[in-house]
mmCIF file of C-alpha atoms in Angstrom:
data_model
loop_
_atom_site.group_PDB
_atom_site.id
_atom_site.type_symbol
_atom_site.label_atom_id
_atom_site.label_comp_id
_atom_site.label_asym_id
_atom_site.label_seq_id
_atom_site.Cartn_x
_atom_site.Cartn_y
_atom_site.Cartn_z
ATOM 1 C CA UNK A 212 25.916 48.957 -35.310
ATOM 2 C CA UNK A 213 27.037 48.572 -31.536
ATOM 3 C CA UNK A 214 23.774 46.489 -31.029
ATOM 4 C CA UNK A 215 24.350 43.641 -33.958
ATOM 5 C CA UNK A 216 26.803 41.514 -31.702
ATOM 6 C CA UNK A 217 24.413 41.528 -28.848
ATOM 7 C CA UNK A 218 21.481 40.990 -31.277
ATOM 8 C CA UNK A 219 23.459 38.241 -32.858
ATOM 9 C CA UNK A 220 24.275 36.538 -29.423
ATOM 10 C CA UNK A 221 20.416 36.577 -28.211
ATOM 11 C CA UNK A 222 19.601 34.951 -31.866
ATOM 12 C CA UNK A 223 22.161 32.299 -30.989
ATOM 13 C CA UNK A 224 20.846 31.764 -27.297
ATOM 14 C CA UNK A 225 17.188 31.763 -28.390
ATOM 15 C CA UNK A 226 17.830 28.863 -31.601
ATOM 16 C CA UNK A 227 20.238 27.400 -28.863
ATOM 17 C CA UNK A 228 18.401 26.807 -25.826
ATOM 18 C CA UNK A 229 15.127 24.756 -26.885
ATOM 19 C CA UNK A 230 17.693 22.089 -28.242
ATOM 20 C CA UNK A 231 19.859 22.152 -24.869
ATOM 21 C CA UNK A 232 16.237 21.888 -23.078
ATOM 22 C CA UNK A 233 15.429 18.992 -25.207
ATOM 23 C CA UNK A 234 19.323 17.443 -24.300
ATOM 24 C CA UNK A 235 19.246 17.797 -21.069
ATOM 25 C CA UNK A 236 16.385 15.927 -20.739
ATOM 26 C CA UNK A 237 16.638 13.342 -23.480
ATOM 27 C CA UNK A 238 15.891 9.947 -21.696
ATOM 28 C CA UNK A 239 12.713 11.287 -19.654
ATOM 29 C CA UNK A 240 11.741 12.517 -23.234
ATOM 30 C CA UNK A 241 11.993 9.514 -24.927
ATOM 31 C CA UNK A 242 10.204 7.671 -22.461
ATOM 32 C CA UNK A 243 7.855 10.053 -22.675
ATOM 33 C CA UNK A 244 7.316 9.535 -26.434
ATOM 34 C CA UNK A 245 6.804 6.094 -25.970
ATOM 35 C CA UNK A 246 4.611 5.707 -23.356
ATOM 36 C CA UNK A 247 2.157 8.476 -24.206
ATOM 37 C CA UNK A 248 0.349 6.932 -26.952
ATOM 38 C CA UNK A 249 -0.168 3.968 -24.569
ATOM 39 C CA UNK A 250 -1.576 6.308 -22.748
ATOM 40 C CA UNK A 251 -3.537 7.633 -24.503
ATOM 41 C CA UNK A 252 -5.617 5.118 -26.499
ATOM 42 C CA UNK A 253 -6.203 3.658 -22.655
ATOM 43 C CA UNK A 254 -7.854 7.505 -21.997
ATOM 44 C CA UNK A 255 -9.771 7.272 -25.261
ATOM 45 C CA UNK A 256 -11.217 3.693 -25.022
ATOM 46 C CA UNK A 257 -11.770 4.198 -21.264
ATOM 47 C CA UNK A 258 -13.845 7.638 -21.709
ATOM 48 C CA UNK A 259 -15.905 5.394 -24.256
ATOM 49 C CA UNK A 260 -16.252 2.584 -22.086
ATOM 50 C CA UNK A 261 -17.264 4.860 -19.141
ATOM 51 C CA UNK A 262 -19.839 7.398 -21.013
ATOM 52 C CA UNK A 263 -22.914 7.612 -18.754
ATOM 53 C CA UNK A 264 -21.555 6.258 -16.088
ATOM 54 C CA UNK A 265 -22.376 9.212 -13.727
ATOM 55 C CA UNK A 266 -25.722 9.722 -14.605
ATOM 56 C CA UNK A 267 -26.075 5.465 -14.332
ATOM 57 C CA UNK A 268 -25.005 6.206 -10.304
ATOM 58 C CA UNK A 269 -27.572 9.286 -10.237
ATOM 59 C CA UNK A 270 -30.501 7.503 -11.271
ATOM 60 C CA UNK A 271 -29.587 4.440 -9.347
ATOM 61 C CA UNK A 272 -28.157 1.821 -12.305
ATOM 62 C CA UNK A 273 -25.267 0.928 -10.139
ATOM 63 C CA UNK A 274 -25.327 -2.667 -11.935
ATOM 64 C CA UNK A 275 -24.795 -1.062 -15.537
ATOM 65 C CA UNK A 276 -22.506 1.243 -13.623
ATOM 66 C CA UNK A 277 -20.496 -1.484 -11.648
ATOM 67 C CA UNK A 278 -20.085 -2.888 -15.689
ATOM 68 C CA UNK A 279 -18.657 -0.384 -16.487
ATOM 69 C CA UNK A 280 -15.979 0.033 -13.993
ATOM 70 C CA UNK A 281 -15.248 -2.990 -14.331
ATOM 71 C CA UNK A 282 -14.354 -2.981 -18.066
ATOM 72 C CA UNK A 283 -12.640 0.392 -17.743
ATOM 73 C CA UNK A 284 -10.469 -1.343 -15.035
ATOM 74 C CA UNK A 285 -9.746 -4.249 -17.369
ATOM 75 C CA UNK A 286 -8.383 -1.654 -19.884
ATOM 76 C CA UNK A 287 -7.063 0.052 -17.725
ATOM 77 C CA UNK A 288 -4.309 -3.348 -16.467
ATOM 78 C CA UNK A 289 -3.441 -3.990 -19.826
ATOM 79 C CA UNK A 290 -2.313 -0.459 -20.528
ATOM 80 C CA UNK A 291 -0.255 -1.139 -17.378
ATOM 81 C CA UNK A 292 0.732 -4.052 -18.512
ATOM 82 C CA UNK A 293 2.059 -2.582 -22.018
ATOM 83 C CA UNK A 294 3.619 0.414 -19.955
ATOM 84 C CA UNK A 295 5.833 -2.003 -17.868
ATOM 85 C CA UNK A 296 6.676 -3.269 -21.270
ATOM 86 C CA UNK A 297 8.593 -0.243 -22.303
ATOM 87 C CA UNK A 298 12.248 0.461 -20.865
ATOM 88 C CA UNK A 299 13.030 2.834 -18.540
ATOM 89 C CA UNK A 300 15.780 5.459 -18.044
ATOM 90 C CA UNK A 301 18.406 3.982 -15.524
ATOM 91 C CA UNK A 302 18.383 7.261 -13.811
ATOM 92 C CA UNK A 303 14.528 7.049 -13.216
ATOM 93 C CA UNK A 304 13.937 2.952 -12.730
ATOM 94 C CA UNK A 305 13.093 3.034 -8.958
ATOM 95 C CA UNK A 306 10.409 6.435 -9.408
ATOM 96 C CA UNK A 307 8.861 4.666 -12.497
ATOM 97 C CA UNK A 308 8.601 1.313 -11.116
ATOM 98 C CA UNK A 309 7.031 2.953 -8.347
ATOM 99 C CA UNK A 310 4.264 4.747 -10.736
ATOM 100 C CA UNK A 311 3.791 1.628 -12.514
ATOM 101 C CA UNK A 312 2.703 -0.026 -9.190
ATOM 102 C CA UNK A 313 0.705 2.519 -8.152
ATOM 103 C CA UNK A 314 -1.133 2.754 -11.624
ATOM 104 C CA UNK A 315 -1.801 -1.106 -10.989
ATOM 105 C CA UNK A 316 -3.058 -0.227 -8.045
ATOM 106 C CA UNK A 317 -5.264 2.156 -9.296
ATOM 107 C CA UNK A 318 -6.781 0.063 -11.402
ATOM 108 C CA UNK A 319 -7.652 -2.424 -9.107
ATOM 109 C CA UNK A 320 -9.169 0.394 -6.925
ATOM 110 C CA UNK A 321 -11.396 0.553 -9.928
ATOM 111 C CA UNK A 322 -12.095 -2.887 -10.386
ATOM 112 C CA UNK A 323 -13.144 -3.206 -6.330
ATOM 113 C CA UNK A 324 -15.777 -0.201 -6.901
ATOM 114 C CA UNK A 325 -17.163 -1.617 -9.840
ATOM 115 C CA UNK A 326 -17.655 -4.583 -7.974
ATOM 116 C CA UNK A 327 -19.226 -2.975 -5.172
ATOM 117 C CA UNK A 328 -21.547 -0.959 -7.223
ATOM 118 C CA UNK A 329 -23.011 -4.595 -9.280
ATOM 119 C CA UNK A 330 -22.992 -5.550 -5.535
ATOM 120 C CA UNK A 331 -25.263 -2.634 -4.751
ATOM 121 C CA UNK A 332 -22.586 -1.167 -2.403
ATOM 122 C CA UNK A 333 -22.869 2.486 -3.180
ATOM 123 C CA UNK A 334 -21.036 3.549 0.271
ATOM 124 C CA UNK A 335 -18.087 1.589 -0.133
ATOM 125 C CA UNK A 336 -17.767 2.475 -3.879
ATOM 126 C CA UNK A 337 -17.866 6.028 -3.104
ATOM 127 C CA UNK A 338 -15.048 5.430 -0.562
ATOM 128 C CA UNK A 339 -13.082 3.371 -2.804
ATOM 129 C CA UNK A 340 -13.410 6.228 -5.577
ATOM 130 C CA UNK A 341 -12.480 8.490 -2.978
ATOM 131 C CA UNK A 342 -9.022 6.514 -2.681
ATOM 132 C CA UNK A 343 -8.598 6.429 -6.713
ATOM 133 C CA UNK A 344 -8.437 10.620 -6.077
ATOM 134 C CA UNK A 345 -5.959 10.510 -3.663
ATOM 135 C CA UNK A 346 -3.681 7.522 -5.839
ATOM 136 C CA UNK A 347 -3.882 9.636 -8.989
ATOM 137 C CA UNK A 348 -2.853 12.944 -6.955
ATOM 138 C CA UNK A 349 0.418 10.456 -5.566
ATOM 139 C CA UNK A 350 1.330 8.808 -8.750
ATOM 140 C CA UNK A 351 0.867 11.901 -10.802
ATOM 141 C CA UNK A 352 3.254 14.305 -8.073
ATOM 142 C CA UNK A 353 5.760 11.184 -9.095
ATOM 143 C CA UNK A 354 6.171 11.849 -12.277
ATOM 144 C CA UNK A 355 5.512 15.507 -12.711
ATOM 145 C CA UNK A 356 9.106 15.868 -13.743
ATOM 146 C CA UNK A 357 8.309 13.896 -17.425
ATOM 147 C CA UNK A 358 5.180 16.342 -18.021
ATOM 148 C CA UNK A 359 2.874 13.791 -19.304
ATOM 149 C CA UNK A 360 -0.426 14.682 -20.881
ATOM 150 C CA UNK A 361 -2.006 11.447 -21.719
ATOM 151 C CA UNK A 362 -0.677 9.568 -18.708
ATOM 152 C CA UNK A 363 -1.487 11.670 -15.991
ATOM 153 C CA UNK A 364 -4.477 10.149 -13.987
ATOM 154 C CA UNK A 365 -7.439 11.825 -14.021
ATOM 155 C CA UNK A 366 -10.131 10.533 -11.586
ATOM 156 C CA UNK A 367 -12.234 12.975 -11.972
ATOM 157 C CA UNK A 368 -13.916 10.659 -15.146
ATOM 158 C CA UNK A 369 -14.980 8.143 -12.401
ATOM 159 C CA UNK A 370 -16.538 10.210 -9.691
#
């Protein structure tokens, strides 16, 4: 019987404190709702467009490859380009803007290796991948407080 009021209070804290969570951090939340099925349909279609790609490098198709990166990067600007669309929390304008510019940039990182692998410039569009690594590990430390799924960068698909 002593136990029932403390039992009763942890009840209350544990049905309490998921919904304070999820008030606390309402507009990063909703922004997140929004923007992640952007997101994601840009990770789907872009993990279609760039099946093979790899092995296309490997065996010397850097044409075909260089296509490929190109039309991924394509995809890629219009998803920015819907993203910038979608309102941002006042608190977090300048750190989203910020992402957004360096997910444009990202994508024309992408665009610039394609182009140097149809150009048969496998050096530079290893170095240029090398910089898409190093731009998704930036823009994804920016916005580690939202705790995206779909829009963190991955460049792992490209190398």
């Amino acid at each position: 019987m002593r136990w029932a009021p403390s039992i009763a209070a942890l009840v209350a804290c544990a049905l309490l404190l998921p919904a304070a969570a999820a008030a606390l951090e309402g507009p990063r939340a909703e922004y997140r709702e929004k923007v992640e099925p952007i997101c994601r349909a840009n990770t789907e279609a872009n993990d279609h467009i760039l099946r093979g790609v790899r092995s296309n490098v490997r065996k010397g198709k850097l044409k075909p490859a260089g296509r490929q990166l190109v039309k991924a990067s394509t995809a890629f600007h219009g998803a920015v380009a819907e993203l910038r669309k979608v309102p941002r929390p006042a608190a977090d304008e300048k750190r989203l803007t910020e992402w957004l510019g360096q997910l444009a940039n990202q994508a024309t990182l992408l665009r610039s290796a394609g182009k140097a692998l149809i150009a048969g410039n496998r050096h530079r569009a290893g170095s240029l991948v090398t910089q898409l690594s190093n731009g998704a590990r930036k823009a994804n430390a920016l916005v580690v407080s939202f705790e995206f799924r779909d829009c963190r960068l991955d460049a792992s698909r490209y190398t």
